[in-house]
Short mmCIF file of C-alpha atoms and ligand atoms in Angstrom, two decimals:
data_model
loop_
_atom_site.label_atom_id
_atom_site.label_comp_id
_atom_site.label_asym_id
_atom_site.label_seq_id
_atom_site.Cartn_x
_atom_site.Cartn_y
_atom_site.Cartn_z
CA MET A 1 14.89 -14.82 -4.92
CA ALA A 2 13.37 -15.63 -1.53
CA THR A 3 10.56 -18.19 -1.26
CA VAL A 4 8.35 -17.58 1.77
CA LEU A 5 5.45 -19.57 3.20
CA ALA A 6 3.10 -17.07 4.86
CA ILE A 7 0.16 -17.54 7.23
CA GLU A 8 -2.57 -14.94 7.85
CA THR A 9 -5.11 -15.48 10.65
CA SER A 10 -5.69 -11.96 12.01
CA CYS A 11 -9.46 -11.94 11.58
CA ASP A 12 -11.94 -14.17 9.76
CA GLU A 13 -9.92 -15.69 6.91
CA THR A 14 -7.53 -18.59 7.38
CA ALA A 15 -5.02 -17.94 4.63
CA VAL A 16 -1.73 -19.54 3.62
CA ALA A 17 0.36 -18.63 0.58
CA ILE A 18 3.74 -19.29 -0.91
CA VAL A 19 5.35 -16.27 -2.53
CA LYS A 20 8.60 -16.16 -4.44
CA ASN A 21 9.58 -12.52 -4.14
CA ARG A 22 6.66 -10.69 -5.74
CA HIS A 23 5.12 -13.71 -7.49
CA VAL A 24 2.41 -15.88 -5.97
CA MET A 25 3.15 -19.62 -6.23
CA SER A 26 0.00 -20.65 -4.31
CA SER A 27 -2.67 -18.91 -2.28
CA ILE A 28 -5.31 -20.57 -0.09
CA VAL A 29 -8.01 -18.41 1.50
CA SER A 30 -10.55 -20.21 3.65
CA SER A 31 -13.24 -17.69 4.54
CA GLN A 32 -15.25 -17.92 7.74
CA ILE A 33 -17.81 -15.36 6.54
CA ALA A 34 -20.64 -17.90 6.30
CA ILE A 35 -20.04 -18.89 9.95
CA HIS A 36 -19.96 -15.31 11.28
CA ARG A 37 -22.84 -14.08 9.12
CA GLN A 38 -25.44 -15.46 11.57
CA TYR A 39 -24.01 -13.12 14.26
CA GLY A 40 -23.80 -10.06 11.95
CA GLY A 41 -20.04 -9.72 12.53
CA VAL A 42 -16.90 -11.57 13.55
CA VAL A 43 -17.04 -13.43 16.90
CA PRO A 44 -13.40 -13.64 18.09
CA GLU A 45 -13.53 -17.02 19.89
CA VAL A 46 -15.39 -18.63 16.98
CA ALA A 47 -12.74 -17.20 14.61
CA SER A 48 -9.83 -18.64 16.67
CA ARG A 49 -11.41 -22.11 16.82
CA GLN A 50 -12.05 -22.09 13.10
CA HIS A 51 -8.42 -21.13 12.39
CA VAL A 52 -7.30 -24.10 14.53
CA GLU A 53 -9.55 -26.39 12.48
CA THR A 54 -8.30 -25.15 9.11
CA VAL A 55 -4.71 -23.96 9.31
CA ASN A 56 -2.81 -27.26 9.06
CA GLN A 57 -4.74 -28.38 6.00
CA ALA A 58 -4.22 -24.99 4.34
CA ILE A 59 -0.44 -25.21 4.95
CA ALA A 60 -0.27 -28.66 3.34
CA GLN A 61 -2.43 -27.50 0.42
CA SER A 62 -0.24 -24.43 -0.22
CA LEU A 63 2.84 -26.65 -0.66
CA THR A 64 0.96 -29.08 -2.92
CA ASP A 65 -0.40 -26.27 -5.10
CA ALA A 66 3.04 -24.64 -5.41
CA LYS A 67 4.62 -28.05 -6.10
CA LEU A 68 7.29 -27.34 -3.49
CA ASP A 69 8.69 -29.17 -0.49
CA TRP A 70 10.10 -27.68 2.72
CA SER A 71 13.68 -27.71 1.42
CA GLU A 72 12.66 -25.13 -1.19
CA VAL A 73 11.14 -22.69 1.36
CA ASP A 74 13.55 -20.04 2.69
CA ALA A 75 11.47 -18.55 5.52
CA ILE A 76 8.17 -18.86 7.38
CA ALA A 77 6.04 -15.74 7.88
CA ALA A 78 2.89 -14.99 9.86
CA THR A 79 0.80 -11.93 10.59
CA CYS A 80 1.48 -11.04 14.23
CA ALA A 81 -0.26 -7.63 14.56
CA PRO A 82 -2.72 -5.97 14.62
CA GLY A 83 -5.84 -8.14 14.90
CA LEU A 84 -7.74 -10.48 17.21
CA VAL A 85 -5.09 -11.85 19.57
CA GLY A 86 -6.52 -15.36 19.80
CA ALA A 87 -6.81 -15.55 16.04
CA LEU A 88 -3.30 -14.15 15.43
CA LEU A 89 -1.83 -16.65 17.90
CA VAL A 90 -3.05 -19.61 15.84
CA GLY A 91 -1.13 -18.56 12.72
CA LEU A 92 1.86 -17.22 14.62
CA THR A 93 2.22 -20.39 16.70
CA ALA A 94 1.97 -22.56 13.58
CA ALA A 95 4.67 -20.43 11.91
CA LYS A 96 6.99 -20.61 14.93
CA THR A 97 6.59 -24.38 15.09
CA LEU A 98 7.37 -24.76 11.38
CA ALA A 99 10.37 -22.43 11.73
CA LEU A 100 11.74 -24.57 14.57
CA VAL A 101 11.06 -27.94 12.99
CA HIS A 102 12.39 -27.02 9.55
CA GLN A 103 15.18 -24.73 10.80
CA LYS A 104 13.94 -21.68 8.87
CA PRO A 105 13.89 -18.03 9.92
CA LEU A 106 10.62 -16.59 11.29
CA ILE A 107 9.30 -13.32 9.90
CA GLY A 108 6.43 -11.61 11.74
CA VAL A 109 4.45 -9.30 9.48
CA HIS A 110 2.25 -6.31 10.30
CA HIS A 111 -1.15 -6.86 8.70
CA LEU A 112 -1.35 -3.33 7.26
CA GLU A 113 2.10 -3.65 5.74
CA GLY A 114 0.68 -6.72 4.01
CA HIS A 115 -2.14 -4.62 2.54
CA ILE A 116 0.45 -2.09 1.30
CA TYR A 117 2.40 -4.92 -0.36
CA ALA A 118 -0.71 -6.33 -2.13
CA SER A 119 -0.14 -3.76 -4.88
CA TYR A 120 3.36 -5.15 -5.54
CA LEU A 121 1.46 -8.21 -6.80
CA THR A 122 -0.10 -5.96 -9.48
CA ASP A 123 3.20 -4.30 -10.38
CA PRO A 124 6.31 -6.19 -9.18
CA THR A 125 8.48 -3.26 -10.30
CA LEU A 126 6.78 -0.82 -7.88
CA GLU A 127 9.26 0.96 -5.60
CA PRO A 128 8.84 3.51 -2.78
CA PRO A 129 8.40 6.35 -2.15
CA PHE A 130 4.63 6.43 -2.70
CA LEU A 131 1.41 7.19 -0.83
CA CYS A 132 -0.79 4.32 0.34
CA LEU A 133 -4.52 4.84 0.89
CA LEU A 134 -5.28 1.97 3.24
CA VAL A 135 -9.00 1.29 3.53
CA SER A 136 -10.04 -1.87 5.37
CA GLY A 137 -12.61 -3.00 7.92
CA GLY A 138 -10.53 -1.65 10.79
CA HIS A 139 -8.38 1.10 9.28
CA THR A 140 -8.58 4.16 7.05
CA SER A 141 -5.14 5.69 6.76
CA LEU A 142 -2.96 7.68 4.42
CA ILE A 143 0.53 6.25 4.78
CA TYR A 144 3.76 7.69 3.40
CA VAL A 145 5.69 4.58 2.28
CA LYS A 146 9.36 5.58 2.48
CA GLU A 147 10.97 2.15 2.19
CA CYS A 148 10.39 -1.44 3.32
CA GLY A 149 9.43 -1.18 7.03
CA ILE A 150 9.55 2.64 7.17
CA TYR A 151 6.09 4.19 7.21
CA GLU A 152 4.66 7.51 8.34
CA ILE A 153 0.94 7.90 9.03
CA LEU A 154 -0.21 11.21 7.53
CA GLY A 155 -3.95 10.89 8.00
CA GLN A 156 -6.54 8.59 9.49
CA THR A 157 -10.20 8.26 10.41
CA ARG A 158 -11.31 9.83 13.65
CA ASP A 159 -14.06 7.23 14.19
CA ASP A 160 -15.35 4.44 11.91
CA ALA A 161 -13.09 2.92 9.27
CA ALA A 162 -14.34 3.02 5.67
CA GLY A 163 -15.08 -0.73 5.56
CA GLU A 164 -16.75 -0.51 8.97
CA ALA A 165 -19.02 2.25 7.58
CA PHE A 166 -20.00 -0.03 4.68
CA ASP A 167 -20.71 -2.87 7.13
CA LYS A 168 -22.77 -0.68 9.49
CA VAL A 169 -24.82 0.92 6.70
CA ALA A 170 -25.54 -2.51 5.20
CA ARG A 171 -26.61 -3.72 8.62
CA LEU A 172 -29.01 -0.83 9.19
CA LEU A 173 -30.50 -1.51 5.76
CA ASN A 174 -30.82 -5.22 6.73
CA LEU A 175 -28.67 -6.27 3.78
CA GLY A 176 -26.32 -8.75 5.50
CA TYR A 177 -22.61 -9.10 6.25
CA PRO A 178 -20.02 -8.11 5.08
CA GLY A 179 -21.67 -4.95 3.80
CA GLY A 180 -19.06 -3.65 1.33
CA PRO A 181 -19.53 -6.12 -1.54
CA ILE A 182 -23.35 -6.07 -1.12
CA LEU A 183 -23.60 -2.26 -1.21
CA ASP A 184 -21.13 -2.15 -4.12
CA ARG A 185 -23.42 -4.46 -6.13
CA LEU A 186 -26.60 -2.51 -5.28
CA ALA A 187 -24.92 0.86 -5.95
CA ALA A 188 -24.30 -0.20 -9.54
CA GLU A 189 -28.10 -0.14 -10.04
CA GLY A 190 -28.72 3.15 -8.20
CA ASN A 191 -28.42 6.91 -8.69
CA PRO A 192 -25.40 8.31 -6.77
CA LYS A 193 -26.97 11.79 -6.80
CA ALA A 194 -30.33 10.68 -5.38
CA PHE A 195 -29.57 11.74 -1.80
CA PRO A 196 -27.03 14.37 -0.78
CA LEU A 197 -25.11 13.00 2.23
CA PRO A 198 -22.49 14.70 4.46
CA GLU A 199 -18.84 13.97 3.69
CA GLY A 200 -17.73 14.04 7.33
CA LYS A 201 -15.08 16.73 7.71
CA VAL A 202 -12.78 16.89 10.74
CA SER A 203 -12.46 20.39 12.28
CA ARG A 204 -9.05 21.67 13.33
CA PRO A 205 -8.73 23.51 16.66
CA GLU A 206 -7.08 26.42 14.87
CA GLY A 207 -10.00 26.66 12.40
CA GLY A 208 -10.81 25.08 9.06
CA PHE A 209 -10.83 21.36 8.33
CA HIS A 210 -8.20 18.65 8.41
CA ARG A 211 -6.95 17.93 4.87
CA TYR A 212 -6.17 14.22 5.38
CA ASP A 213 -8.22 12.94 8.33
CA SER A 214 -11.68 11.50 7.72
CA SER A 215 -14.81 10.72 9.73
CA PHE A 216 -17.56 8.31 8.73
CA SER A 217 -19.81 8.05 11.79
CA GLY A 218 -21.81 11.17 10.84
CA LEU A 219 -22.38 9.75 7.37
CA LYS A 220 -23.65 6.49 8.86
CA THR A 221 -26.05 8.45 11.14
CA ALA A 222 -27.25 10.49 8.14
CA VAL A 223 -28.09 7.26 6.29
CA LEU A 224 -29.96 6.02 9.40
CA ARG A 225 -32.00 9.27 9.60
CA LEU A 226 -32.72 9.15 5.88
CA THR A 227 -34.03 5.58 6.06
CA GLN A 228 -36.13 6.40 9.14
CA THR A 229 -37.67 9.42 7.37
CA LEU A 230 -38.43 7.41 4.23
CA GLN A 231 -39.92 4.58 6.31
CA GLN A 232 -42.12 7.03 8.28
CA GLU A 233 -43.42 8.36 4.99
CA GLY A 234 -44.45 4.79 4.23
CA GLN A 235 -42.40 4.61 1.05
CA PRO A 236 -40.59 1.44 -0.08
CA LEU A 237 -36.89 1.99 0.63
CA PRO A 238 -34.96 2.96 -2.53
CA VAL A 239 -32.07 0.75 -1.41
CA ASN A 240 -30.12 1.00 -4.67
CA ASP A 241 -30.20 4.81 -4.60
CA ILE A 242 -29.20 4.90 -0.91
CA ALA A 243 -26.32 2.49 -1.61
CA ALA A 244 -25.16 4.52 -4.62
CA SER A 245 -25.36 7.85 -2.75
CA PHE A 246 -23.52 6.45 0.27
CA GLN A 247 -20.81 4.80 -1.84
CA ALA A 248 -20.25 7.96 -3.92
CA THR A 249 -19.91 10.05 -0.73
CA VAL A 250 -17.28 7.67 0.71
CA ALA A 251 -15.43 7.46 -2.61
CA LYS A 252 -15.33 11.26 -2.98
CA ALA A 253 -14.18 11.81 0.62
CA LEU A 254 -11.34 9.29 0.29
CA THR A 255 -10.32 10.54 -3.15
CA LYS A 256 -10.18 14.18 -2.07
CA ARG A 257 -7.92 13.40 0.88
CA ALA A 258 -5.62 11.02 -1.00
CA ILE A 259 -5.08 13.46 -3.87
CA ALA A 260 -4.45 16.41 -1.50
CA CYS A 261 -1.93 14.34 0.47
CA ALA A 262 -0.06 13.06 -2.61
CA LEU A 263 0.20 16.58 -4.07
CA ASP A 264 1.26 18.16 -0.75
CA TYR A 265 4.03 15.57 -0.27
CA GLY A 266 5.13 15.51 -3.90
CA LEU A 267 4.35 11.79 -4.30
CA ASP A 268 3.39 10.78 -7.84
CA THR A 269 1.92 7.34 -7.05
CA ILE A 270 -1.08 6.39 -4.89
CA VAL A 271 -1.31 2.73 -3.97
CA VAL A 272 -4.63 1.52 -2.53
CA GLY A 273 -4.89 -1.39 -0.08
CA GLY A 274 -7.46 -3.17 2.11
CA GLY A 275 -10.91 -4.64 1.46
CA VAL A 276 -12.42 -1.32 0.32
CA ALA A 277 -9.82 -1.19 -2.49
CA ALA A 278 -12.18 -3.64 -4.21
CA ASN A 279 -14.93 -0.99 -4.29
CA SER A 280 -15.90 -0.03 -7.84
CA GLY A 281 -17.00 3.50 -6.86
CA LEU A 282 -13.66 4.23 -5.19
CA ARG A 283 -11.72 2.72 -8.12
CA GLN A 284 -13.56 4.96 -10.62
CA HIS A 285 -13.46 8.21 -8.60
CA LEU A 286 -9.83 7.91 -7.59
CA GLN A 287 -8.64 6.86 -11.03
CA ALA A 288 -10.46 9.77 -12.69
CA ALA A 289 -9.26 12.39 -10.18
CA ALA A 290 -5.69 11.11 -10.20
CA SER A 291 -5.38 11.23 -13.97
CA GLN A 292 -6.41 14.91 -13.88
CA HIS A 293 -3.37 15.56 -11.67
CA ASN A 294 -1.03 13.23 -13.56
CA LEU A 295 -0.85 10.88 -10.59
CA ARG A 296 -0.54 7.12 -10.97
CA VAL A 297 -2.97 4.90 -9.04
CA LEU A 298 -2.36 1.26 -8.37
CA PHE A 299 -4.92 -1.20 -6.96
CA PRO A 300 -4.16 -4.77 -5.84
CA PRO A 301 -5.57 -7.62 -7.94
CA MET A 302 -9.23 -8.00 -6.83
CA LYS A 303 -8.62 -11.28 -4.98
CA PHE A 304 -5.78 -9.71 -2.98
CA CYS A 305 -7.76 -6.64 -1.79
CA THR A 306 -9.43 -8.47 1.09
CA ASP A 307 -7.42 -10.49 3.60
CA ASN A 308 -5.05 -13.07 2.12
CA ALA A 309 -1.61 -14.50 2.85
CA ALA A 310 0.00 -13.66 -0.52
CA MET A 311 0.32 -10.01 0.54
CA ILE A 312 1.89 -11.13 3.85
CA GLY A 313 4.37 -13.35 1.97
CA CYS A 314 5.19 -10.50 -0.40
CA ALA A 315 6.09 -8.18 2.51
CA ALA A 316 7.97 -10.98 4.29
CA ALA A 317 10.07 -11.82 1.22
CA GLU A 318 11.37 -8.26 1.14
CA HIS A 319 12.11 -8.22 4.89
CA PHE A 320 13.96 -11.52 4.46
CA GLU A 321 16.07 -10.07 1.63
CA LYS A 322 16.95 -7.16 3.91
CA GLY A 323 17.90 -9.50 6.79
CA HIS A 324 14.93 -8.51 8.97
CA ILE A 325 14.24 -11.65 11.02
CA SER A 326 11.91 -11.96 14.03
CA PRO A 327 12.84 -13.67 17.31
CA LEU A 328 10.95 -16.86 18.22
CA THR A 329 9.73 -14.96 21.30
CA LEU A 330 7.70 -12.65 19.04
CA GLY A 331 4.22 -12.06 20.49
CA ALA A 332 0.83 -11.37 18.94
CA GLN A 333 -0.36 -7.77 19.42
CA SER A 334 -3.93 -6.55 19.00
CA ARG A 335 -2.71 -3.03 18.24
CA LEU A 336 0.52 -1.78 16.74
CA PRO A 337 0.93 1.35 14.61
CA VAL A 338 2.30 0.59 11.15
CA SER A 339 5.03 3.12 11.91
CA ASP A 340 6.37 0.59 14.48
CA VAL A 341 6.87 -2.30 12.03
CA MET A 342 10.62 -2.50 12.61
CA THR A 343 10.06 -3.44 16.29
CA LEU A 344 9.09 -6.90 14.97
CA TYR A 345 12.66 -7.64 13.85
CA ARG A 346 15.93 -8.21 15.60
CA SER A 347 18.43 -5.43 15.23
CA SER A 348 21.06 -7.76 13.70
CA ALA A 349 20.71 -7.26 9.96
CA ASN A 350 22.60 -10.31 8.72
CA SER A 351 21.52 -13.24 10.91
CA HIS A 352 19.24 -15.77 9.20
CA SER A 353 19.18 -18.38 11.96
CA ALA A 354 15.87 -19.55 13.39
CA ASN A 355 16.32 -18.53 17.03
O1 LIG B 401 -8.96 -5.85 4.44
P1 LIG B 401 -10.14 -6.62 4.87
O2 LIG B 401 -10.42 -7.94 4.19
O3 LIG B 401 -10.09 -6.93 6.40
C1 LIG B 401 -9.55 -6.04 7.33
O4 LIG B 401 -8.32 -6.03 7.48
O5 LIG B 401 -10.38 -5.31 7.90
O6 LIG B 401 -11.39 -5.65 4.70
C2 LIG B 401 -12.68 -6.05 4.99
C3 LIG B 401 -13.59 -4.87 4.76
C4 LIG B 401 -15.03 -5.12 5.19
O7 LIG B 401 -15.45 -4.02 5.95
C5 LIG B 401 -15.78 -5.20 3.86
O8 LIG B 401 -17.14 -4.76 3.95
C6 LIG B 401 -14.96 -4.29 2.99
O9 LIG B 401 -13.62 -4.53 3.36
N1 LIG B 401 -15.13 -4.57 1.55
C7 LIG B 401 -15.66 -3.68 0.68
C8 LIG B 401 -15.72 -4.34 -0.57
N2 LIG B 401 -15.21 -5.60 -0.43
C9 LIG B 401 -14.86 -5.72 0.89
N3 LIG B 401 -16.08 -2.42 0.87
C10 LIG B 401 -16.58 -1.77 -0.20
N4 LIG B 401 -16.69 -2.34 -1.43
C11 LIG B 401 -16.28 -3.61 -1.67
N5 LIG B 401 -16.38 -4.14 -2.89
ZN1 LIG B 402 -7.07 -6.70 6.27
#
């Protein structure tokens, strides 16, 4: 059983965790949300500086909480792509340094692969193949998970990501940042059928609509127009009803595509990952629709939906078991398709040395 210390600094959480295979020994998440809230979104340079301030203390705390010392850690992992490069470099550089000093292998992890692996923390017996609906602040993808490191992207958003749509709608309603959890809370008090909103279909050049791709920018614009119309009429904004109608539209759009994709590809399990996996509307819609088709749906534990290092450690532990080790020259990359995960590892499948 591999024990991995993992660092995640791709965006606005400084996170460190120790994972023994698919079990979390410790997990520290230091959120920068309060700092970025005043700007209405993440400011990259502020994020990097904050990671520098926090990462060393989080590493020490993760070992204390897990009651482990360095001799009991088999490998050091860090998210190396995709994300804010300055932010990624803080965690990656810390991981490389620890790997060198303690003579441990380095394992770079793709952030989205981490989100896929978050559901292994719900069910450690989960095995591919399955479909992953990945819905975060930066991505909305349907991913065919074939085996560890082997992923095929079957569908994605053509514009805004699902989480981004939540954040933008919350911003235009002056509700604050990040928008997802706020809208989720308000939606619970509203009527999801109050306002019909467009689902955002993607046309295909040959006619008809794309079965798996999604689009959320039209939906965001529709919410903007709706609020402007209501404001012009001088009515108080029915924020709860708008939140509920918006959330139901997103949940239905994602559910429809995920179910179609799973059925078309003969996959009987849908695993959800990313911050929007915490959304109660999506959880209810998807669960209900999946059970009608005898499909299994798996969500990560709530605390591992949004960014954390436990999911990174979980992915890294499996790569380590398979002999997938990264070179110390590994760089941070702002973009990297999840289908290119295996470019992060050396071709040699049985070397566990640190360089
Ligand atoms: O996965 P994540 O923590 O970071 C990225 O990798 O992007 O996802 C953050 C996103 C934000 O857009 C946030 O508004 C959204 O996830 N989010 C939610 C909920 N909790 C977080 N969206 C809808 N409902 C929620 N409960
Ligand atoms: Zn994320």
